[in-house]
Amino acid sequence: MLLKSFWFATIFAIAVQGCVSSGDSPIESEHDGRILELKSNRRPAVLDERFIETYLKTFGYLRNEQENVTSEESGEKQIPKEKLQNALITFQEFMGIPGTGKVDAQTSSLMMRKRCGNADIHPSTDILALWKKSVVTWNITHFSKTIKESDFREQLHQAFAAWEIVISMDFVEVDRADKADIVFSFEDSENDWQRDPTHLTIARASGPISSRVWISADEHWGINNELEQTGTDLFNVLVHEIGHVLGMRHSPDSGSMMHPLFERSMNQDRPVVTPDDVERLRNLYNVADPQQQSAENDPANLNETSLTKCIKSIQSATHAPDGRWLVFKDDKVWQTLNHTVMTKGIEIFQVLPSAPTYVNASATVGDLMILISDRQIFGYRQTKRNGQFEPAEGYPKELHSRVLFYPEAAFPLANGSIILLSDNVFATYDLENNAPTFLNDKNVYFPNLPEKLVSGIPQIPDSDNVYWMLTDSDIYEYDARIQQILNSESLTTFFTCDF
Ligand SMILES: [Zn+2]
């Protein structure tokens, strides 16, 4: 089988062996001809299977250890090779190199670079917290022995300023760590702050609402570029970690400040806060645009004026393959997870490229999300790499002419079809053949459904036993097996919305 012959066909001690503990001298990779500085004396001499597995686990590419199989030879739990290979492909795609699933020289070179300790891939259950205030305080508990305190403060001020121009937030130093929202400290590698058995981590940070930024005290830091040839640029690392403090995650764009690898090739440009970074951060905080922001220049107004209010009524809702819900109203979409609203309402096309300006009905079957706008059916799939949505092949399509009504609601069935409804009629619609297979009276086949239904979301994806059934302002638990409503509540109490 192809997969098995691929995996670890290459053992790649490559040019690294014997060079890594030789101090600060840069070495040239045999394979891509680029100069890569290798300075850490804890850097692995050989990337063996165990290292790669550890790396993929540490940075979020590998999960779900219960699926592991027991090795016949050693009796130890092992990750199935295909799973390991898929994780490696996800890593390669994130790093922008061909997803071969093979540990080639390019892959191993990227896997040995010093980096941020935060994960690259997050489980869908990871809820993103955000600051709910516009003045955030900070304190430094442990300074570096090799960097002057005034120099470090200056670097920190500049790094905060890089984000302050993007989002209207003020960062103020306070004199006590227990009063600070963000605590910075230089830490020795002996301390457990890295949580990284690969020892490639030289800084990491936790996000809102109580943030820590750890910086390696052992690292040879470059300040104001003067040590750029021999030290890792401290300013870039601080801007990156403050990005995490604001709630940003890693970007696969190697030109972005939020790229996880700090160690760069000599011919690579310095990272910047890219327009995509700016947009991502502004979307997180729903800051409309700089003009609007300047009109609201008083940071105290931020919460009142630039944040769209929470979900009160909806036109449609469906679940994404990764478990989040997309909730539609007018031209806006909200994303929620486990009843918690994760993002403020933003225009639908910002989340779903080439989307219609409004959604009458939506449903998700397997990994295909369907939006219906008038008589157009739009299809989307979610990328595994970063959870973003992309148009599904073959869509948009025209609704089959035998469906005479304009769908106002939809919900999926376990067999892969969806139910389209309008008033008292429904159609069972086969998405693959883009045609209805059955048309009948809703009250005969789905008695006791709430009036003015807009959406149905199965409580267990791809099952049709119990659904969340939604009207424009309420949500009902509906058991399709006994055709009864079990519970109901308003959307304002169902969704947690405290911003
Ligand atoms: Zn990071």
Coordinates of C-alpha atoms and ligand atoms in Angstrom, one line a residue:
M1 CA 0.0 0.0 0.0
L2 CA 1.3 3.4 -1.0
L3 CA 0.8 5.0 2.4
K4 CA 2.9 2.5 4.2
S5 CA 5.7 2.5 1.7
F6 CA 5.9 6.3 1.9
W7 CA 6.1 6.7 5.6
F8 CA 9.6 6.9 7.1
A9 CA 11.0 5.5 3.9
T10 CA 13.5 8.3 4.6
I11 CA 15.4 8.5 7.8
F12 CA 16.8 11.9 7.8
A13 CA 19.7 12.5 9.9
I14 CA 20.6 14.9 7.1
A15 CA 23.2 17.5 7.5
V16 CA 22.3 18.1 11.1
Q17 CA 24.0 15.3 12.9
G18 CA 27.1 16.4 14.6
C19 CA 26.5 20.0 13.9
V20 CA 23.9 20.9 16.5
S21 CA 26.0 21.2 19.6
S22 CA 28.8 23.0 17.9
G23 CA 27.8 26.5 19.2
D24 CA 26.8 29.4 17.1
S25 CA 28.2 28.8 13.7
P26 CA 25.6 28.8 11.0
I27 CA 25.6 25.7 8.7
E28 CA 24.3 25.3 5.2
S29 CA 21.7 22.8 4.6
E30 CA 22.8 20.3 1.9
H31 CA 19.4 20.2 0.5
D32 CA 18.0 23.7 -0.1
G33 CA 21.2 25.7 -0.1
R34 CA 19.8 28.1 2.5
I35 CA 21.7 29.2 5.5
L36 CA 20.0 28.2 8.7
E37 CA 21.3 29.2 12.1
L38 CA 21.5 26.3 14.5
K39 CA 22.2 27.5 18.0
S40 CA 20.3 25.6 20.5
N41 CA 22.3 23.0 22.3
R42 CA 19.2 21.0 23.0
R43 CA 18.3 20.7 19.3
P44 CA 17.7 17.1 18.3
A45 CA 20.6 15.5 16.5
V46 CA 18.4 13.2 14.5
L47 CA 14.7 13.5 13.7
D48 CA 13.6 10.0 14.4
E49 CA 10.0 8.7 14.4
R50 CA 9.6 9.5 18.1
F51 CA 10.7 13.1 17.6
I52 CA 8.3 13.7 14.7
E53 CA 5.4 12.2 16.7
T54 CA 6.2 14.4 19.7
Y55 CA 6.5 17.4 17.5
L56 CA 3.1 16.8 15.8
K57 CA 1.5 16.2 19.2
T58 CA 3.0 19.2 20.9
F59 CA 1.9 21.6 18.2
G60 CA -1.7 20.4 17.7
Y61 CA -1.4 18.2 14.6
L62 CA -2.1 14.9 16.4
R63 CA -4.9 14.1 18.8
N64 CA -7.3 11.4 20.0
E65 CA -4.8 8.9 21.5
Q66 CA -7.6 6.4 22.3
E67 CA -7.5 5.4 18.6
N68 CA -3.9 4.2 19.0
V69 CA -3.1 0.6 18.3
T70 CA -0.9 -1.7 20.4
S71 CA 2.3 -2.7 18.7
E72 CA 2.8 -6.4 18.2
E73 CA 6.5 -6.2 18.8
S74 CA 6.8 -3.9 21.8
G75 CA 3.3 -4.0 23.2
E76 CA 3.4 -0.2 23.4
K77 CA 0.6 2.0 22.3
Q78 CA 1.3 3.4 18.8
I79 CA -0.4 5.9 16.6
P80 CA -1.7 4.3 13.4
K81 CA 0.7 5.1 10.6
E82 CA -1.9 6.6 8.4
K83 CA -3.0 9.0 11.1
L84 CA 0.6 10.0 11.7
Q85 CA 1.0 10.6 8.0
N86 CA -2.1 12.7 7.8
A87 CA -0.8 14.8 10.6
L88 CA 2.4 15.2 8.8
I89 CA 0.6 16.3 5.6
T90 CA -1.4 18.9 7.7
F91 CA 2.0 20.2 9.0
Q92 CA 3.4 20.4 5.5
E93 CA 0.4 22.2 4.2
F94 CA 0.5 24.6 7.1
M95 CA 4.1 25.3 6.3
G96 CA 3.3 25.9 2.6
I97 CA 5.3 23.0 1.3
P98 CA 4.0 20.0 -0.8
G99 CA 1.9 17.7 1.4
T100 CA 3.8 14.5 0.5
G101 CA 3.4 12.8 3.9
K102 CA 7.1 12.0 3.5
V103 CA 9.8 13.3 5.8
D104 CA 12.0 15.0 3.2
A105 CA 14.8 17.4 3.8
Q106 CA 12.5 20.5 3.5
T107 CA 10.1 19.0 6.1
S108 CA 12.8 18.1 8.6
S109 CA 14.5 21.5 8.1
L110 CA 11.2 23.2 9.1
M111 CA 10.7 20.8 12.0
M112 CA 14.0 21.8 13.6
R113 CA 13.5 25.5 13.7
K114 CA 13.1 27.4 16.9
R115 CA 9.5 28.4 17.2
C116 CA 6.6 29.6 19.3
G117 CA 5.3 27.0 21.8
N118 CA 1.6 27.7 21.0
A119 CA -0.1 25.1 18.9
D120 CA -0.6 25.6 15.1
I121 CA -3.9 23.6 14.9
H122 CA -6.6 23.9 17.5
P123 CA -9.5 21.5 18.2
S124 CA -12.9 22.9 17.3
T125 CA -13.8 22.8 21.0
D126 CA -11.2 25.4 21.8
I127 CA -13.2 28.5 22.6
L128 CA -11.5 31.7 21.8
A129 CA -11.7 34.3 24.5
L130 CA -11.4 38.0 23.8
W131 CA -10.6 41.1 25.9
K132 CA -13.8 42.9 26.9
K133 CA -12.0 46.1 27.9
S134 CA -10.1 48.6 26.0
V135 CA -7.3 49.3 28.6
V136 CA -5.2 46.2 29.3
T137 CA -2.5 46.3 32.0
W138 CA 0.9 44.5 32.0
N139 CA 3.8 43.8 34.3
I140 CA 7.3 42.2 33.9
T141 CA 8.2 39.7 36.7
H142 CA 11.6 38.4 35.6
F143 CA 14.0 40.3 33.4
S144 CA 16.7 38.8 31.2
K145 CA 20.3 38.8 32.7
T146 CA 21.7 39.9 29.3
I147 CA 19.2 42.6 28.2
K148 CA 19.0 45.9 29.9
E149 CA 15.7 46.5 31.6
S150 CA 15.2 49.8 29.7
D151 CA 16.0 48.1 26.4
F152 CA 13.4 45.4 27.1
R153 CA 10.7 47.9 28.1
E154 CA 11.4 49.9 24.9
Q155 CA 11.1 46.7 22.7
L156 CA 7.8 45.9 24.5
H157 CA 6.4 49.4 24.0
Q158 CA 7.2 49.2 20.3
A159 CA 5.6 45.7 20.1
F160 CA 2.4 46.9 21.8
A161 CA 2.3 49.9 19.4
A162 CA 2.4 47.5 16.4
W163 CA -1.0 46.2 17.5
E164 CA -2.4 49.4 19.0
I165 CA -2.6 50.9 15.5
V166 CA -4.7 47.9 14.4
I167 CA -7.2 47.9 17.2
S168 CA -8.2 50.6 19.5
M169 CA -6.8 49.2 22.8
D170 CA -4.3 50.7 25.3
F171 CA -1.6 48.8 27.1
V172 CA -0.5 50.2 30.4
E173 CA 2.3 49.0 32.7
V174 CA 1.3 48.5 36.3
D175 CA 3.7 48.0 39.2
R176 CA 2.4 44.6 40.5
A177 CA 2.0 41.3 38.6
D178 CA -1.1 40.4 40.6
K179 CA -2.8 43.6 39.3
A180 CA -1.7 43.0 35.7
D181 CA -3.8 41.5 32.9
I182 CA -0.6 40.3 31.1
V183 CA 2.5 39.1 32.9
F184 CA 5.9 38.9 31.0
S185 CA 8.8 36.8 32.3
F186 CA 12.1 35.5 31.1
E187 CA 12.3 31.8 32.2
D188 CA 15.2 29.3 32.2
S189 CA 14.7 26.3 30.1
E190 CA 14.9 24.1 33.2
N191 CA 11.6 25.5 34.3
D192 CA 8.6 23.8 33.0
W193 CA 7.2 26.8 31.0
Q194 CA 7.9 25.4 27.6
R195 CA 5.7 22.4 27.9
D196 CA 7.6 21.3 24.8
P197 CA 9.5 18.0 24.8
T198 CA 11.1 19.0 21.5
H199 CA 12.8 22.0 23.2
L200 CA 12.3 24.1 20.1
T201 CA 10.1 26.6 22.0
I202 CA 11.8 29.9 22.7
A203 CA 8.6 31.9 23.7
R204 CA 5.0 31.2 24.2
A205 CA 1.9 33.0 25.4
S206 CA -1.6 32.4 26.7
G207 CA -4.5 34.3 25.4
P208 CA -7.1 36.5 27.1
I209 CA -8.4 37.1 29.7
S210 CA -5.4 36.5 32.0
S211 CA -2.3 36.3 29.8
R212 CA 1.2 35.1 30.4
V213 CA 4.1 35.6 28.0
W214 CA 7.1 33.3 28.7
I215 CA 10.4 34.2 26.9
S216 CA 13.4 31.9 27.0
A217 CA 16.2 33.3 29.3
D218 CA 18.7 31.0 27.6
E219 CA 18.1 32.3 24.1
H220 CA 20.6 34.6 22.4
W221 CA 18.3 37.6 21.7
G222 CA 19.0 40.2 19.1
I223 CA 17.8 43.8 19.8
N224 CA 17.2 46.5 17.2
N225 CA 18.5 44.1 14.5
E226 CA 22.1 44.6 15.6
L227 CA 22.4 40.9 16.3
E228 CA 20.2 39.8 13.5
Q229 CA 22.9 37.5 12.1
T230 CA 23.5 35.7 15.3
G231 CA 20.4 36.2 17.5
T232 CA 16.7 35.8 17.2
D233 CA 15.0 39.1 16.9
L234 CA 13.3 39.9 20.2
F235 CA 10.9 42.6 18.8
N236 CA 9.4 40.1 16.2
V237 CA 8.9 37.6 18.9
L238 CA 7.2 40.1 21.2
V239 CA 4.9 41.3 18.5
H240 CA 4.0 37.7 17.8
E241 CA 3.3 36.8 21.4
I242 CA 1.2 39.9 22.0
G243 CA -0.8 38.7 19.0
H244 CA -1.6 35.6 21.0
V245 CA -2.4 37.8 24.0
L246 CA -5.0 39.5 21.9
G247 CA -6.5 36.2 20.8
M248 CA -4.7 35.6 17.5
R249 CA -3.7 32.2 16.4
H250 CA -0.9 31.0 14.1
S251 CA -1.0 31.9 10.5
P252 CA 0.3 29.6 7.7
D253 CA 1.5 32.7 5.8
S254 CA 5.3 32.6 6.3
G255 CA 5.4 36.4 5.8
S256 CA 3.1 37.0 8.7
M257 CA 4.1 38.0 12.2
M258 CA 1.8 35.2 13.4
H259 CA 3.8 32.4 11.6
P260 CA 4.9 30.0 14.3
L261 CA 8.6 29.6 13.2
F262 CA 10.9 32.3 14.5
E263 CA 14.0 31.0 12.9
R264 CA 14.1 32.1 9.3
S265 CA 16.3 31.5 6.3
M266 CA 18.7 34.3 5.5
N267 CA 17.0 35.0 2.2
Q268 CA 13.6 35.2 3.8
D269 CA 12.0 38.6 4.4
R270 CA 11.3 39.8 7.9
P271 CA 7.8 39.0 9.0
V272 CA 5.2 41.8 9.2
V273 CA 1.7 42.4 10.5
T274 CA 0.1 41.5 7.1
P275 CA -3.3 42.8 5.9
D276 CA -4.7 39.4 6.6
D277 CA -3.4 39.6 10.3
V278 CA -5.1 43.0 10.5
E279 CA -8.3 41.7 9.1
R280 CA -8.3 38.6 11.3
L281 CA -7.8 40.7 14.5
R282 CA -10.4 43.3 13.5
N283 CA -12.8 40.5 12.7
L284 CA -12.2 39.0 16.1
Y285 CA -13.1 42.3 17.7
N286 CA -15.5 43.3 15.0
V287 CA -13.8 46.7 14.5
A288 CA -15.4 47.9 11.3
D289 CA -12.7 50.1 9.7
P290 CA -10.1 52.6 10.7
Q291 CA -12.3 55.6 9.8
Q292 CA -15.1 54.3 12.0
Q293 CA -12.5 53.5 14.7
S294 CA -11.1 57.1 14.7
A295 CA -14.6 58.4 15.2
E296 CA -14.8 56.3 18.3
N297 CA -11.4 57.3 19.4
D298 CA -12.2 57.2 23.1
P299 CA -11.2 53.6 23.9
A300 CA -13.9 53.5 26.6
N301 CA -16.5 53.6 23.8
L302 CA -15.2 50.5 22.1
N303 CA -17.5 48.0 23.7
E304 CA -20.6 50.2 23.2
T305 CA -20.2 51.3 19.7
S306 CA -18.1 49.0 17.5
L307 CA -19.4 45.6 18.7
T308 CA -22.4 44.2 17.0
K309 CA -25.0 43.1 19.4
C310 CA -25.5 39.5 20.2
I311 CA -27.9 37.0 18.5
K312 CA -31.5 37.7 19.4
S313 CA -33.3 36.5 16.3
I314 CA -32.2 34.6 13.2
Q315 CA -33.1 33.6 9.7
S316 CA -31.2 30.4 9.5
A317 CA -28.6 28.3 11.3
T318 CA -26.6 25.2 10.6
H319 CA -23.7 23.3 12.0
A320 CA -20.2 23.3 10.3
P321 CA -18.4 19.9 9.9
D322 CA -16.1 20.9 12.8
G323 CA -19.0 21.4 15.2
R324 CA -19.4 25.1 15.3
W325 CA -22.7 26.6 14.3
L326 CA -23.2 29.3 11.7
V327 CA -26.1 31.5 12.5
F328 CA -27.5 33.8 9.7
K329 CA -29.5 37.0 10.0
D330 CA -29.8 39.5 7.1
D331 CA -26.4 39.8 5.5
K332 CA -24.6 38.8 8.7
V333 CA -23.3 35.5 10.1
W334 CA -22.4 34.6 13.7
Q335 CA -20.2 31.6 14.7
T336 CA -21.1 29.8 17.9
L337 CA -19.7 26.8 19.7
N338 CA -21.3 24.9 22.6
H339 CA -24.0 27.6 23.0
T340 CA -21.3 30.3 23.2
V341 CA -21.2 33.1 20.6
M342 CA -17.5 33.1 19.5
T343 CA -17.7 36.0 17.0
K344 CA -19.8 39.1 16.5
G345 CA -22.0 39.2 13.4
I346 CA -19.9 39.9 10.3
E347 CA -20.9 39.9 6.6
I348 CA -21.6 36.4 5.3
F349 CA -19.1 36.6 2.5
Q350 CA -16.3 37.3 5.0
V351 CA -16.7 33.8 6.3
L352 CA -18.1 32.0 3.2
P353 CA -16.5 33.2 0.0
S354 CA -18.9 34.0 -2.9
A355 CA -21.8 33.6 -0.5
P356 CA -25.3 35.0 -1.2
T357 CA -26.2 38.2 0.6
Y358 CA -28.9 36.5 2.6
V359 CA -29.7 32.9 3.5
N360 CA -33.3 31.6 3.5
A361 CA -32.4 28.0 4.6
S362 CA -29.3 26.0 5.4
A363 CA -28.4 22.4 6.4
T364 CA -25.2 20.4 6.7
V365 CA -24.8 16.8 5.5
G366 CA -21.5 15.1 6.3
D367 CA -18.9 17.6 5.3
L368 CA -21.1 19.5 2.9
M369 CA -22.8 22.7 4.1
I370 CA -25.7 23.9 2.0
L371 CA -27.1 27.4 1.9
I372 CA -30.2 28.3 0.0
S373 CA -30.9 31.8 -1.1
D374 CA -34.2 32.1 -3.1
R375 CA -33.7 29.2 -5.6
Q376 CA -29.9 29.0 -5.6
I377 CA -28.2 26.3 -3.6
F378 CA -24.6 27.1 -2.4
G379 CA -22.3 24.4 -1.2
Y380 CA -19.3 24.8 1.1
R381 CA -16.7 22.5 2.6
Q382 CA -14.4 23.3 5.6
T383 CA -10.7 23.0 5.1
K384 CA -8.9 20.7 7.6
R385 CA -5.9 23.0 7.7
N386 CA -7.4 26.1 9.3
G387 CA -11.2 25.5 9.5
Q388 CA -12.0 28.0 6.8
F389 CA -14.8 27.5 4.3
E390 CA -14.4 27.1 0.6
P391 CA -17.0 26.7 -2.1
A392 CA -17.8 23.0 -2.8
E393 CA -17.2 21.7 -6.4
G394 CA -20.3 21.9 -8.6
Y395 CA -22.0 24.7 -6.6
P396 CA -24.0 26.9 -6.8
K397 CA -26.8 25.0 -8.4
E398 CA -30.4 25.9 -9.2
L399 CA -33.1 24.3 -7.1
H400 CA -34.9 21.6 -9.1
S401 CA -38.1 22.9 -10.8
R402 CA -40.2 20.2 -9.2
V403 CA -39.8 22.0 -5.9
L404 CA -42.4 24.6 -6.5
F405 CA -41.9 26.5 -3.3
Y406 CA -39.2 28.8 -2.1
P407 CA -37.6 26.9 0.9
E408 CA -37.9 28.8 4.2
A409 CA -36.4 26.1 6.4
A410 CA -34.2 23.0 6.0
F411 CA -32.8 20.2 8.1
P412 CA -30.7 17.1 7.3
L413 CA -31.6 13.4 7.4
A414 CA -29.2 10.7 8.3
N415 CA -29.4 9.2 4.8
G416 CA -27.7 12.3 3.3
S417 CA -30.9 14.0 2.0
I418 CA -32.2 17.2 3.4
I419 CA -35.8 18.2 4.2
L420 CA -36.9 21.6 2.6
L421 CA -39.9 23.3 4.0
S422 CA -42.3 26.1 3.4
D423 CA -45.4 26.5 5.4
N424 CA -47.1 23.1 5.5
V425 CA -45.3 21.4 2.6
F426 CA -41.9 19.7 2.6
A427 CA -39.7 18.1 0.0
T428 CA -37.1 15.4 0.7
Y429 CA -34.2 16.6 -1.5
D430 CA -31.4 14.4 -2.8
L431 CA -28.4 16.7 -3.0
E432 CA -26.3 14.3 -5.1
N433 CA -28.8 14.2 -7.9
N434 CA -30.1 17.7 -7.2
A435 CA -33.7 16.6 -7.3
P436 CA -36.6 16.0 -4.9
T437 CA -37.5 12.4 -4.1
F438 CA -40.7 13.0 -2.1
L439 CA -43.1 15.9 -1.6
N440 CA -45.8 15.9 1.1
D441 CA -47.6 17.6 4.0
K442 CA -45.4 18.5 6.8
N443 CA -48.0 17.9 9.5
V444 CA -48.5 14.3 8.4
Y445 CA -44.8 13.3 8.4
F446 CA -43.4 15.7 11.0
P447 CA -46.2 16.4 13.4
N448 CA -45.6 18.8 16.3
L449 CA -42.7 20.7 14.7
P450 CA -42.7 24.3 15.9
E451 CA -44.6 26.8 13.8
K452 CA -42.4 29.0 11.6
L453 CA -39.5 26.7 11.7
V454 CA -36.3 28.1 10.1
S455 CA -33.7 25.4 10.8
G456 CA -33.0 22.0 12.3
I457 CA -29.6 20.9 13.5
P458 CA -29.1 17.3 14.6
Q459 CA -27.8 17.0 18.2
I460 CA -25.5 14.3 17.0
P461 CA -24.2 15.1 13.5
D462 CA -25.6 12.9 10.7
S463 CA -28.1 11.3 13.0
D464 CA -31.9 12.1 12.7
N465 CA -33.1 11.1 16.2
V466 CA -33.1 14.4 18.2
Y467 CA -32.7 17.9 16.7
W468 CA -32.3 21.4 17.8
M469 CA -35.2 23.0 15.9
L470 CA -35.0 26.8 15.6
T471 CA -37.6 29.4 14.9
D472 CA -36.6 33.0 14.4
S473 CA -36.3 33.6 18.2
D474 CA -36.7 30.3 20.0
I475 CA -35.0 26.9 20.1
Y476 CA -36.7 23.5 20.7
E477 CA -35.4 20.0 21.3
Y478 CA -37.4 17.8 19.0
D479 CA -37.3 14.0 19.2
A480 CA -38.1 12.8 15.7
R481 CA -38.6 9.2 16.9
I482 CA -41.6 10.1 19.0
Q483 CA -42.3 13.3 17.0
Q484 CA -42.5 15.4 20.2
I485 CA -40.9 18.6 21.4
L486 CA -39.0 17.8 24.6
N487 CA -37.9 21.4 25.7
S488 CA -37.9 24.9 24.5
E489 CA -36.2 28.2 25.3
S490 CA -35.5 31.6 23.8
L491 CA -32.3 32.1 21.7
T492 CA -31.2 34.9 24.1
T493 CA -31.0 32.4 27.0
F494 CA -29.7 29.5 24.8
F495 CA -26.7 31.4 23.6
T496 CA -24.2 32.8 26.1
C497 CA -23.7 36.4 25.1
D498 CA -22.1 38.6 27.6
F499 CA -20.4 41.1 25.4
Ligands
ZN1 ZN 2.8 31.7 18.5

